[in-house]
Short mmCIF file of N, CA, C and O in Angstrom, two decimals:
data_model
loop_
_atom_site.label_atom_id
_atom_site.label_comp_id
_atom_site.label_asym_id
_atom_site.label_seq_id
_atom_site.Cartn_x
_atom_site.Cartn_y
_atom_site.Cartn_z
N MET A 258 -1.58 -19.70 7.30
CA MET A 258 -2.07 -20.16 6.02
C MET A 258 -1.12 -21.25 5.53
O MET A 258 0.08 -21.07 5.51
N SER A 259 -1.65 -22.35 5.14
CA SER A 259 -0.83 -23.45 4.68
C SER A 259 -0.23 -23.14 3.32
O SER A 259 -0.74 -22.31 2.57
N VAL A 260 0.85 -23.83 2.99
CA VAL A 260 1.57 -23.59 1.74
C VAL A 260 0.65 -23.76 0.54
O VAL A 260 0.68 -22.97 -0.40
N GLU A 261 -0.21 -24.77 0.55
CA GLU A 261 -1.06 -25.01 -0.61
C GLU A 261 -2.12 -23.92 -0.80
O GLU A 261 -2.71 -23.81 -1.86
N ASN A 262 -2.39 -23.11 0.25
CA ASN A 262 -3.36 -22.03 0.14
C ASN A 262 -2.74 -20.68 -0.20
O ASN A 262 -3.44 -19.69 -0.30
N LYS A 263 -1.43 -20.62 -0.36
CA LYS A 263 -0.76 -19.36 -0.68
C LYS A 263 -1.18 -18.90 -2.06
O LYS A 263 -1.26 -19.67 -3.01
N LYS A 264 -1.44 -17.60 -2.18
CA LYS A 264 -1.81 -17.03 -3.46
C LYS A 264 -0.57 -16.54 -4.19
O LYS A 264 0.39 -16.11 -3.57
N THR A 265 -0.63 -16.58 -5.52
CA THR A 265 0.47 -16.04 -6.32
C THR A 265 0.28 -14.52 -6.45
O THR A 265 -0.81 -13.99 -6.20
N LEU A 266 1.33 -13.84 -6.85
CA LEU A 266 1.27 -12.41 -7.06
C LEU A 266 0.19 -12.07 -8.09
O LEU A 266 -0.58 -11.12 -7.90
N GLU A 267 0.09 -12.84 -9.14
CA GLU A 267 -0.92 -12.59 -10.17
C GLU A 267 -2.34 -12.77 -9.62
O GLU A 267 -3.24 -12.00 -9.97
N GLU A 268 -2.54 -13.76 -8.76
CA GLU A 268 -3.86 -13.96 -8.14
C GLU A 268 -4.22 -12.77 -7.25
O GLU A 268 -5.36 -12.30 -7.24
N VAL A 269 -3.23 -12.27 -6.51
CA VAL A 269 -3.47 -11.13 -5.63
C VAL A 269 -3.76 -9.87 -6.46
O VAL A 269 -4.66 -9.10 -6.14
N ARG A 270 -3.01 -9.67 -7.54
CA ARG A 270 -3.29 -8.53 -8.42
C ARG A 270 -4.72 -8.60 -8.96
O ARG A 270 -5.40 -7.58 -9.07
N LYS A 271 -5.17 -9.79 -9.31
CA LYS A 271 -6.53 -9.98 -9.83
C LYS A 271 -7.57 -9.61 -8.75
O LYS A 271 -8.56 -8.93 -9.05
N ILE A 272 -7.35 -10.03 -7.53
CA ILE A 272 -8.26 -9.71 -6.43
C ILE A 272 -8.38 -8.20 -6.25
O ILE A 272 -9.46 -7.66 -6.11
N PHE A 273 -7.23 -7.51 -6.26
CA PHE A 273 -7.22 -6.08 -5.95
C PHE A 273 -7.44 -5.18 -7.15
O PHE A 273 -7.44 -3.96 -7.00
N GLU A 274 -7.67 -5.74 -8.33
CA GLU A 274 -7.96 -4.89 -9.49
C GLU A 274 -9.29 -4.17 -9.30
O GLU A 274 -9.54 -3.13 -9.92
N ASP A 275 -10.14 -4.67 -8.42
CA ASP A 275 -11.40 -4.00 -8.11
C ASP A 275 -11.21 -2.81 -7.16
O ASP A 275 -12.17 -2.08 -6.89
N ASP A 276 -10.02 -2.61 -6.65
CA ASP A 276 -9.71 -1.43 -5.85
C ASP A 276 -9.40 -0.32 -6.87
O ASP A 276 -8.26 0.08 -7.07
N ARG A 277 -10.46 0.13 -7.52
CA ARG A 277 -10.32 0.92 -8.74
C ARG A 277 -9.71 2.29 -8.55
O ARG A 277 -9.02 2.78 -9.44
N PHE A 278 -9.95 2.94 -7.42
CA PHE A 278 -9.34 4.26 -7.24
C PHE A 278 -7.82 4.15 -7.31
O PHE A 278 -7.16 4.93 -7.99
N ALA A 279 -7.28 3.16 -6.65
CA ALA A 279 -5.83 2.97 -6.66
C ALA A 279 -5.33 2.49 -8.01
O ALA A 279 -4.39 3.06 -8.58
N THR A 280 -5.96 1.46 -8.55
CA THR A 280 -5.45 0.89 -9.80
C THR A 280 -5.65 1.83 -10.99
O THR A 280 -4.78 1.91 -11.86
N GLU A 281 -6.75 2.56 -11.03
CA GLU A 281 -6.96 3.49 -12.14
C GLU A 281 -6.07 4.72 -12.03
O GLU A 281 -5.90 5.46 -12.99
N ASN A 282 -5.48 4.94 -10.85
CA ASN A 282 -4.51 6.01 -10.67
C ASN A 282 -3.08 5.50 -10.80
O ASN A 282 -2.13 6.22 -10.50
N GLY A 283 -2.92 4.24 -11.23
CA GLY A 283 -1.59 3.73 -11.57
C GLY A 283 -0.93 2.84 -10.54
O GLY A 283 0.20 2.39 -10.75
N ALA A 284 -1.57 2.55 -9.41
CA ALA A 284 -0.95 1.72 -8.38
C ALA A 284 -0.85 0.26 -8.86
O ALA A 284 -1.79 -0.28 -9.43
N VAL A 285 0.31 -0.33 -8.61
CA VAL A 285 0.60 -1.71 -9.02
C VAL A 285 1.17 -2.46 -7.82
O VAL A 285 2.02 -1.95 -7.10
N ILE A 286 0.72 -3.69 -7.62
CA ILE A 286 1.28 -4.55 -6.57
C ILE A 286 2.56 -5.17 -7.10
O ILE A 286 2.54 -5.87 -8.11
N GLU A 287 3.67 -4.92 -6.42
CA GLU A 287 4.98 -5.42 -6.84
C GLU A 287 5.39 -6.69 -6.10
O GLU A 287 5.97 -7.59 -6.68
N GLU A 288 5.11 -6.71 -4.78
CA GLU A 288 5.54 -7.84 -3.94
C GLU A 288 4.50 -8.09 -2.86
O GLU A 288 3.84 -7.16 -2.41
N ILE A 289 4.40 -9.35 -2.44
CA ILE A 289 3.58 -9.72 -1.30
C ILE A 289 4.40 -10.66 -0.42
O ILE A 289 5.31 -11.33 -0.89
N GLY A 290 4.09 -10.65 0.86
CA GLY A 290 4.74 -11.55 1.80
C GLY A 290 3.90 -11.62 3.06
O GLY A 290 2.81 -11.05 3.12
N ASP A 291 4.39 -12.30 4.06
CA ASP A 291 3.66 -12.47 5.31
C ASP A 291 3.34 -11.12 5.93
O ASP A 291 4.23 -10.44 6.45
N HIS A 292 2.08 -10.68 5.83
CA HIS A 292 1.62 -9.40 6.37
C HIS A 292 2.45 -8.22 5.86
O HIS A 292 2.71 -7.27 6.60
N ARG A 293 2.84 -8.27 4.61
CA ARG A 293 3.58 -7.16 4.02
C ARG A 293 3.27 -7.08 2.53
O ARG A 293 2.80 -8.05 1.93
N ALA A 294 3.53 -5.91 1.97
CA ALA A 294 3.33 -5.70 0.53
C ALA A 294 4.14 -4.50 0.08
O ALA A 294 4.43 -3.59 0.87
N VAL A 295 4.51 -4.51 -1.19
CA VAL A 295 5.14 -3.37 -1.84
C VAL A 295 4.30 -3.03 -3.05
O VAL A 295 3.99 -3.90 -3.87
N CYS A 296 3.92 -1.76 -3.14
CA CYS A 296 3.15 -1.27 -4.28
C CYS A 296 3.90 -0.09 -4.90
O CYS A 296 4.62 0.62 -4.20
N SER A 297 3.71 0.11 -6.19
CA SER A 297 4.42 1.19 -6.87
C SER A 297 3.47 2.02 -7.72
O SER A 297 2.33 1.63 -7.97
N LEU A 298 4.01 3.13 -8.20
CA LEU A 298 3.25 4.05 -9.03
C LEU A 298 4.23 4.86 -9.86
O LEU A 298 5.18 5.43 -9.32
N ILE A 299 4.04 4.88 -11.17
CA ILE A 299 4.81 5.77 -12.04
C ILE A 299 4.19 7.15 -11.93
O ILE A 299 2.97 7.31 -12.14
N ILE A 300 4.99 8.16 -11.60
CA ILE A 300 4.49 9.52 -11.44
C ILE A 300 4.19 10.12 -12.81
O ILE A 300 5.04 10.11 -13.70
N THR A 301 2.96 10.61 -12.97
CA THR A 301 2.53 11.25 -14.21
C THR A 301 2.10 12.69 -13.89
O THR A 301 1.94 13.05 -12.71
N PRO A 302 1.88 13.50 -14.91
CA PRO A 302 1.41 14.88 -14.65
C PRO A 302 0.11 14.92 -13.83
O PRO A 302 -0.10 15.86 -13.05
N SER A 303 -0.74 13.90 -13.94
CA SER A 303 -2.00 13.91 -13.18
C SER A 303 -1.80 13.69 -11.68
O SER A 303 -2.72 13.91 -10.90
N HIS A 304 -0.60 13.30 -11.27
CA HIS A 304 -0.29 13.12 -9.85
C HIS A 304 0.30 14.38 -9.22
O HIS A 304 0.59 14.38 -8.02
N ARG A 305 0.48 15.42 -9.99
CA ARG A 305 1.15 16.64 -9.51
C ARG A 305 0.15 17.73 -9.15
O ARG A 305 -0.94 17.82 -9.71
N ASN A 306 0.57 18.59 -8.22
CA ASN A 306 -0.26 19.73 -7.80
C ASN A 306 0.11 20.97 -8.62
O ASN A 306 0.94 20.90 -9.53
N ALA A 307 -0.49 22.10 -8.28
CA ALA A 307 -0.29 23.34 -9.02
C ALA A 307 1.16 23.83 -8.96
O ALA A 307 1.60 24.57 -9.84
N MET A 308 1.91 23.42 -7.95
CA MET A 308 3.32 23.82 -7.83
C MET A 308 4.25 22.85 -8.56
O MET A 308 5.46 23.05 -8.58
N GLY A 309 3.70 21.79 -9.13
CA GLY A 309 4.51 20.82 -9.86
C GLY A 309 5.02 19.66 -9.03
O GLY A 309 5.65 18.75 -9.54
N ALA A 310 4.74 19.68 -7.72
CA ALA A 310 5.17 18.60 -6.83
C ALA A 310 4.10 17.51 -6.82
O ALA A 310 2.95 17.74 -7.19
N VAL A 311 4.48 16.31 -6.39
CA VAL A 311 3.50 15.23 -6.26
C VAL A 311 2.49 15.61 -5.18
O VAL A 311 2.86 16.02 -4.08
N MET A 312 1.22 15.51 -5.52
CA MET A 312 0.12 15.83 -4.61
C MET A 312 0.15 14.91 -3.39
O MET A 312 0.41 13.70 -3.53
N GLY A 313 -0.11 15.45 -2.22
CA GLY A 313 -0.10 14.66 -1.00
C GLY A 313 -1.03 13.46 -1.05
O GLY A 313 -0.74 12.39 -0.52
N GLY A 314 -2.16 13.62 -1.71
CA GLY A 314 -3.11 12.52 -1.83
C GLY A 314 -2.56 11.34 -2.60
O GLY A 314 -2.98 10.20 -2.38
N THR A 315 -1.61 11.60 -3.48
CA THR A 315 -0.98 10.51 -4.24
C THR A 315 -0.18 9.62 -3.30
O THR A 315 -0.28 8.39 -3.36
N TYR A 316 0.61 10.26 -2.42
CA TYR A 316 1.39 9.48 -1.44
C TYR A 316 0.45 8.66 -0.56
O TYR A 316 0.70 7.48 -0.31
N PHE A 317 -0.62 9.32 -0.09
CA PHE A 317 -1.53 8.62 0.82
C PHE A 317 -2.26 7.49 0.12
O PHE A 317 -2.42 6.40 0.69
N MET A 318 -2.73 7.73 -1.11
CA MET A 318 -3.44 6.68 -1.84
C MET A 318 -2.56 5.45 -2.01
O MET A 318 -3.01 4.32 -1.78
N LEU A 319 -1.30 5.65 -2.39
CA LEU A 319 -0.41 4.52 -2.59
C LEU A 319 -0.13 3.80 -1.27
O LEU A 319 -0.14 2.56 -1.21
N ALA A 320 0.07 4.55 -0.20
CA ALA A 320 0.30 3.94 1.12
C ALA A 320 -0.93 3.18 1.60
O ALA A 320 -0.82 2.07 2.12
N ASP A 321 -2.10 3.74 1.39
CA ASP A 321 -3.34 3.09 1.80
C ASP A 321 -3.57 1.80 1.02
O ASP A 321 -4.00 0.79 1.57
N PHE A 322 -3.24 1.83 -0.26
CA PHE A 322 -3.35 0.63 -1.09
C PHE A 322 -2.38 -0.44 -0.60
O PHE A 322 -2.75 -1.62 -0.48
N ALA A 323 -1.14 -0.05 -0.29
CA ALA A 323 -0.15 -1.02 0.21
C ALA A 323 -0.62 -1.63 1.53
O ALA A 323 -0.48 -2.84 1.75
N PHE A 324 -1.21 -0.80 2.41
CA PHE A 324 -1.77 -1.33 3.65
C PHE A 324 -2.86 -2.35 3.34
O PHE A 324 -2.89 -3.45 3.90
N ALA A 325 -3.80 -1.99 2.45
CA ALA A 325 -4.92 -2.89 2.12
C ALA A 325 -4.42 -4.22 1.60
O ALA A 325 -4.92 -5.28 2.00
N VAL A 326 -3.43 -4.19 0.73
CA VAL A 326 -2.89 -5.43 0.18
C VAL A 326 -2.20 -6.24 1.27
O VAL A 326 -2.45 -7.44 1.43
N ALA A 327 -1.33 -5.59 2.04
CA ALA A 327 -0.58 -6.31 3.08
C ALA A 327 -1.50 -6.94 4.12
O ALA A 327 -1.28 -8.06 4.55
N ALA A 328 -2.55 -6.20 4.48
CA ALA A 328 -3.44 -6.67 5.55
C ALA A 328 -4.48 -7.68 5.07
O ALA A 328 -5.08 -8.37 5.90
N ASN A 329 -4.71 -7.76 3.76
CA ASN A 329 -5.83 -8.56 3.27
C ASN A 329 -5.51 -9.62 2.24
O ASN A 329 -6.39 -10.43 1.92
N TRP A 330 -4.32 -9.65 1.68
CA TRP A 330 -4.10 -10.59 0.57
C TRP A 330 -4.17 -12.04 1.02
O TRP A 330 -4.60 -12.90 0.27
N GLU A 331 -3.80 -12.31 2.28
CA GLU A 331 -3.86 -13.69 2.77
C GLU A 331 -5.27 -14.05 3.23
O GLU A 331 -5.72 -15.17 3.03
N LYS A 332 -5.95 -13.07 3.86
CA LYS A 332 -7.32 -13.29 4.35
C LYS A 332 -8.02 -11.93 4.37
O LYS A 332 -7.61 -11.04 5.10
N MET A 333 -9.05 -11.79 3.58
CA MET A 333 -9.79 -10.54 3.46
C MET A 333 -10.53 -10.24 4.75
O MET A 333 -11.00 -11.15 5.42
N GLY A 334 -10.64 -8.96 5.11
CA GLY A 334 -11.45 -8.59 6.27
C GLY A 334 -10.88 -7.50 7.16
O GLY A 334 -11.53 -7.08 8.10
N CYS A 335 -9.68 -7.00 6.88
CA CYS A 335 -9.09 -5.95 7.70
C CYS A 335 -9.36 -4.60 7.06
O CYS A 335 -9.04 -4.38 5.89
N VAL A 336 -9.98 -3.69 7.82
CA VAL A 336 -10.29 -2.35 7.33
C VAL A 336 -9.54 -1.31 8.16
O VAL A 336 -9.21 -1.55 9.32
N SER A 337 -9.30 -0.17 7.57
CA SER A 337 -8.58 0.90 8.25
C SER A 337 -9.47 1.61 9.26
O SER A 337 -10.60 1.98 8.95
N LEU A 338 -8.95 1.77 10.47
CA LEU A 338 -9.62 2.56 11.50
C LEU A 338 -9.07 3.97 11.55
O LEU A 338 -9.79 4.94 11.75
N HIS A 339 -7.75 4.07 11.41
CA HIS A 339 -7.07 5.36 11.55
C HIS A 339 -5.75 5.31 10.80
O HIS A 339 -5.04 4.31 10.86
N SER A 340 -5.44 6.40 10.12
CA SER A 340 -4.14 6.53 9.47
C SER A 340 -3.56 7.89 9.78
O SER A 340 -4.29 8.88 9.87
N ASP A 341 -2.26 7.92 9.92
CA ASP A 341 -1.54 9.17 10.19
C ASP A 341 -0.39 9.23 9.20
O ASP A 341 0.40 8.29 9.10
N ILE A 342 -0.29 10.34 8.46
CA ILE A 342 0.76 10.48 7.46
C ILE A 342 1.67 11.64 7.82
O ILE A 342 1.20 12.68 8.28
N SER A 343 2.95 11.44 7.63
CA SER A 343 3.94 12.51 7.74
C SER A 343 4.62 12.65 6.39
O SER A 343 5.19 11.68 5.88
N PHE A 344 4.54 13.84 5.82
CA PHE A 344 5.22 14.12 4.56
C PHE A 344 6.64 14.55 4.89
O PHE A 344 6.85 15.49 5.65
N LEU A 345 7.62 13.85 4.34
CA LEU A 345 9.00 14.05 4.75
C LEU A 345 9.87 14.72 3.69
O LEU A 345 10.95 15.22 4.00
N GLY A 346 9.44 14.69 2.45
CA GLY A 346 10.21 15.31 1.38
C GLY A 346 9.55 15.06 0.04
O GLY A 346 8.77 14.14 -0.12
N ALA A 347 9.88 15.91 -0.91
CA ALA A 347 9.29 15.79 -2.25
C ALA A 347 9.97 14.68 -3.04
O ALA A 347 11.18 14.49 -2.94
N ALA A 348 9.18 13.97 -3.81
CA ALA A 348 9.73 12.94 -4.70
C ALA A 348 10.56 13.62 -5.78
O ALA A 348 10.14 14.61 -6.37
N LYS A 349 11.74 13.08 -6.01
CA LYS A 349 12.62 13.62 -7.05
C LYS A 349 12.76 12.66 -8.23
O LYS A 349 13.24 13.04 -9.27
N GLY A 350 12.33 11.44 -8.05
CA GLY A 350 12.43 10.43 -9.09
C GLY A 350 11.17 10.38 -9.94
O GLY A 350 10.34 11.29 -9.92
N GLN A 351 11.03 9.29 -10.67
CA GLN A 351 9.91 9.10 -11.59
C GLN A 351 8.88 8.09 -11.09
O GLN A 351 7.85 7.89 -11.73
N LYS A 352 9.18 7.45 -9.97
CA LYS A 352 8.34 6.36 -9.48
C LYS A 352 8.27 6.43 -7.96
O LYS A 352 9.24 6.81 -7.30
N LEU A 353 7.12 6.06 -7.40
CA LEU A 353 6.96 5.93 -5.95
C LEU A 353 6.81 4.46 -5.59
O LEU A 353 6.22 3.69 -6.34
N MET A 354 7.34 4.10 -4.43
CA MET A 354 7.21 2.74 -3.88
C MET A 354 6.69 2.87 -2.46
O MET A 354 7.23 3.65 -1.67
N ALA A 355 5.66 2.10 -2.13
CA ALA A 355 5.12 2.06 -0.77
C ALA A 355 5.35 0.67 -0.21
O ALA A 355 4.88 -0.32 -0.79
N LYS A 356 6.08 0.58 0.90
CA LYS A 356 6.38 -0.70 1.54
C LYS A 356 5.63 -0.77 2.86
O LYS A 356 5.91 -0.02 3.79
N ALA A 357 4.66 -1.68 2.92
CA ALA A 357 3.84 -1.85 4.12
C ALA A 357 4.31 -3.07 4.89
O ALA A 357 4.47 -4.15 4.30
N VAL A 358 4.51 -2.90 6.19
CA VAL A 358 4.89 -4.02 7.06
C VAL A 358 4.02 -3.99 8.31
O VAL A 358 3.69 -2.93 8.82
N CYS A 359 3.67 -5.16 8.76
CA CYS A 359 2.86 -5.29 9.97
C CYS A 359 3.75 -5.11 11.19
O CYS A 359 4.77 -5.78 11.34
N VAL A 360 3.37 -4.19 12.05
CA VAL A 360 4.08 -3.96 13.30
C VAL A 360 3.51 -4.87 14.38
O VAL A 360 4.24 -5.44 15.18
N LYS A 361 2.17 -5.00 14.39
CA LYS A 361 1.49 -5.89 15.34
C LYS A 361 0.18 -6.34 14.73
O LYS A 361 -0.57 -5.53 14.21
N ASP A 362 -0.08 -7.63 14.80
CA ASP A 362 -1.34 -8.18 14.32
C ASP A 362 -2.02 -8.86 15.49
O ASP A 362 -1.65 -9.97 15.88
N GLY A 363 -3.02 -8.18 16.05
CA GLY A 363 -3.74 -8.72 17.20
C GLY A 363 -5.02 -9.42 16.80
O GLY A 363 -5.32 -9.60 15.62
N LYS A 364 -5.78 -9.82 17.82
CA LYS A 364 -7.03 -10.54 17.58
C LYS A 364 -8.04 -9.67 16.84
O LYS A 364 -8.70 -10.12 15.91
N LYS A 365 -8.18 -8.41 17.23
CA LYS A 365 -9.16 -7.50 16.62
C LYS A 365 -8.53 -6.34 15.86
O LYS A 365 -9.16 -5.78 14.97
N THR A 366 -7.33 -5.92 16.24
CA THR A 366 -6.70 -4.78 15.57
C THR A 366 -5.31 -5.15 15.07
O THR A 366 -4.70 -6.12 15.53
N ALA A 367 -4.85 -4.35 14.13
CA ALA A 367 -3.51 -4.52 13.57
C ALA A 367 -2.89 -3.15 13.39
O ALA A 367 -3.60 -2.15 13.22
N CYS A 368 -1.58 -3.09 13.42
CA CYS A 368 -0.87 -1.83 13.19
C CYS A 368 0.16 -2.06 12.08
O CYS A 368 0.93 -3.03 12.14
N TYR A 369 0.14 -1.17 11.08
CA TYR A 369 1.06 -1.26 9.94
C TYR A 369 1.83 0.04 9.80
O TYR A 369 1.28 1.12 10.06
N ARG A 370 3.07 -0.06 9.37
CA ARG A 370 3.87 1.10 9.00
C ARG A 370 4.12 1.00 7.50
O ARG A 370 4.51 -0.05 7.00
N ILE A 371 3.88 2.11 6.82
CA ILE A 371 4.08 2.16 5.38
C ILE A 371 5.05 3.30 5.07
O ILE A 371 4.77 4.46 5.40
N ASP A 372 6.19 2.98 4.48
CA ASP A 372 7.15 3.98 4.04
C ASP A 372 7.03 4.17 2.55
O ASP A 372 6.99 3.19 1.79
N VAL A 373 6.94 5.41 2.11
CA VAL A 373 6.86 5.74 0.70
C VAL A 373 8.17 6.40 0.29
O VAL A 373 8.58 7.40 0.88
N THR A 374 8.81 5.81 -0.71
CA THR A 374 10.07 6.35 -1.23
C THR A 374 9.94 6.57 -2.73
O THR A 374 9.04 6.02 -3.37
N ASP A 375 10.85 7.36 -3.27
CA ASP A 375 10.90 7.46 -4.72
C ASP A 375 11.95 6.48 -5.23
O ASP A 375 12.62 5.81 -4.44
N ASP A 376 12.07 6.36 -6.55
CA ASP A 376 12.99 5.39 -7.12
C ASP A 376 14.45 5.77 -6.96
O ASP A 376 15.33 4.99 -7.30
N LEU A 377 14.72 6.94 -6.38
CA LEU A 377 16.09 7.35 -6.07
C LEU A 377 16.44 7.03 -4.61
O LEU A 377 17.54 7.30 -4.16
N GLY A 378 15.46 6.47 -3.89
CA GLY A 378 15.69 6.08 -2.50
C GLY A 378 15.33 7.15 -1.48
O GLY A 378 15.55 6.95 -0.28
N ASN A 379 14.75 8.27 -1.91
CA ASN A 379 14.37 9.33 -0.98
C ASN A 379 13.09 8.96 -0.26
O ASN A 379 12.09 8.62 -0.89
N LEU A 380 13.12 9.02 1.08
CA LEU A 380 11.92 8.78 1.89
C LEU A 380 11.03 10.01 1.77
O LEU A 380 11.43 11.11 2.15
N THR A 381 9.84 9.85 1.20
CA THR A 381 8.96 10.98 0.95
C THR A 381 7.82 11.10 1.95
O THR A 381 7.34 12.19 2.23
N ALA A 382 7.37 9.98 2.49
CA ALA A 382 6.29 9.99 3.46
C ALA A 382 6.32 8.69 4.26
O ALA A 382 6.81 7.67 3.79
N THR A 383 5.78 8.77 5.46
CA THR A 383 5.59 7.57 6.26
C THR A 383 4.18 7.61 6.84
O THR A 383 3.68 8.68 7.21
N VAL A 384 3.53 6.46 6.84
CA VAL A 384 2.15 6.35 7.29
C VAL A 384 2.07 5.25 8.34
O VAL A 384 2.69 4.20 8.19
N THR A 385 1.31 5.51 9.39
CA THR A 385 0.98 4.49 10.38
C THR A 385 -0.53 4.28 10.29
O THR A 385 -1.29 5.24 10.37
N THR A 386 -0.93 3.04 10.09
CA THR A 386 -2.36 2.72 9.96
C THR A 386 -2.74 1.66 10.99
O THR A 386 -2.07 0.65 11.13
N THR A 387 -3.84 1.94 11.68
CA THR A 387 -4.44 0.97 12.57
C THR A 387 -5.60 0.33 11.82
O THR A 387 -6.47 1.05 11.28
N GLY A 388 -5.61 -0.98 11.75
CA GLY A 388 -6.66 -1.70 11.08
C GLY A 388 -7.52 -2.48 12.06
O GLY A 388 -7.08 -2.79 13.18
N TYR A 389 -8.74 -2.78 11.64
CA TYR A 389 -9.66 -3.57 12.43
C TYR A 389 -10.04 -4.82 11.66
O TYR A 389 -10.41 -4.74 10.48
N HIS A 390 -9.92 -5.97 12.30
CA HIS A 390 -10.29 -7.24 11.67
C HIS A 390 -11.80 -7.39 11.75
O HIS A 390 -12.35 -7.85 12.74
N ALA A 391 -12.47 -6.99 10.67
CA ALA A 391 -13.94 -6.98 10.63
C ALA A 391 -14.53 -8.34 10.29
O ALA A 391 -15.67 -8.62 10.59
N GLY A 392 -13.76 -9.15 9.61
CA GLY A 392 -14.34 -10.42 9.21
C GLY A 392 -13.33 -11.49 8.95
O GLY A 392 -12.18 -11.38 9.07
#
């Protein structure tokens, strides 16, 4: 993508505001870069399960959103084929951060790794997503 076609962070946030499940649950795009993105979420009581811990779906939703942004902000058309999540520890902070990076971007498929940490630096989950370039 040429320099003049680069989107600003605000333009990318505007594009992904229609990803309503993520945005209405508090996900925010913090950073974008070449096939990468960082998204965050302030943990609220609605993100917690009956035991008081952050619900597993919260980690996955944020990681999936970070993948979507990283894989599509430059050129829309990459969809998830498969994701695998490993829960590594409970969040102890007040905020989650999902950092998505492209491991391989091929002609038809892509592979991304997304690490989810809390604001204290604890690694809480890691996700590997295989994407398909549909368009």
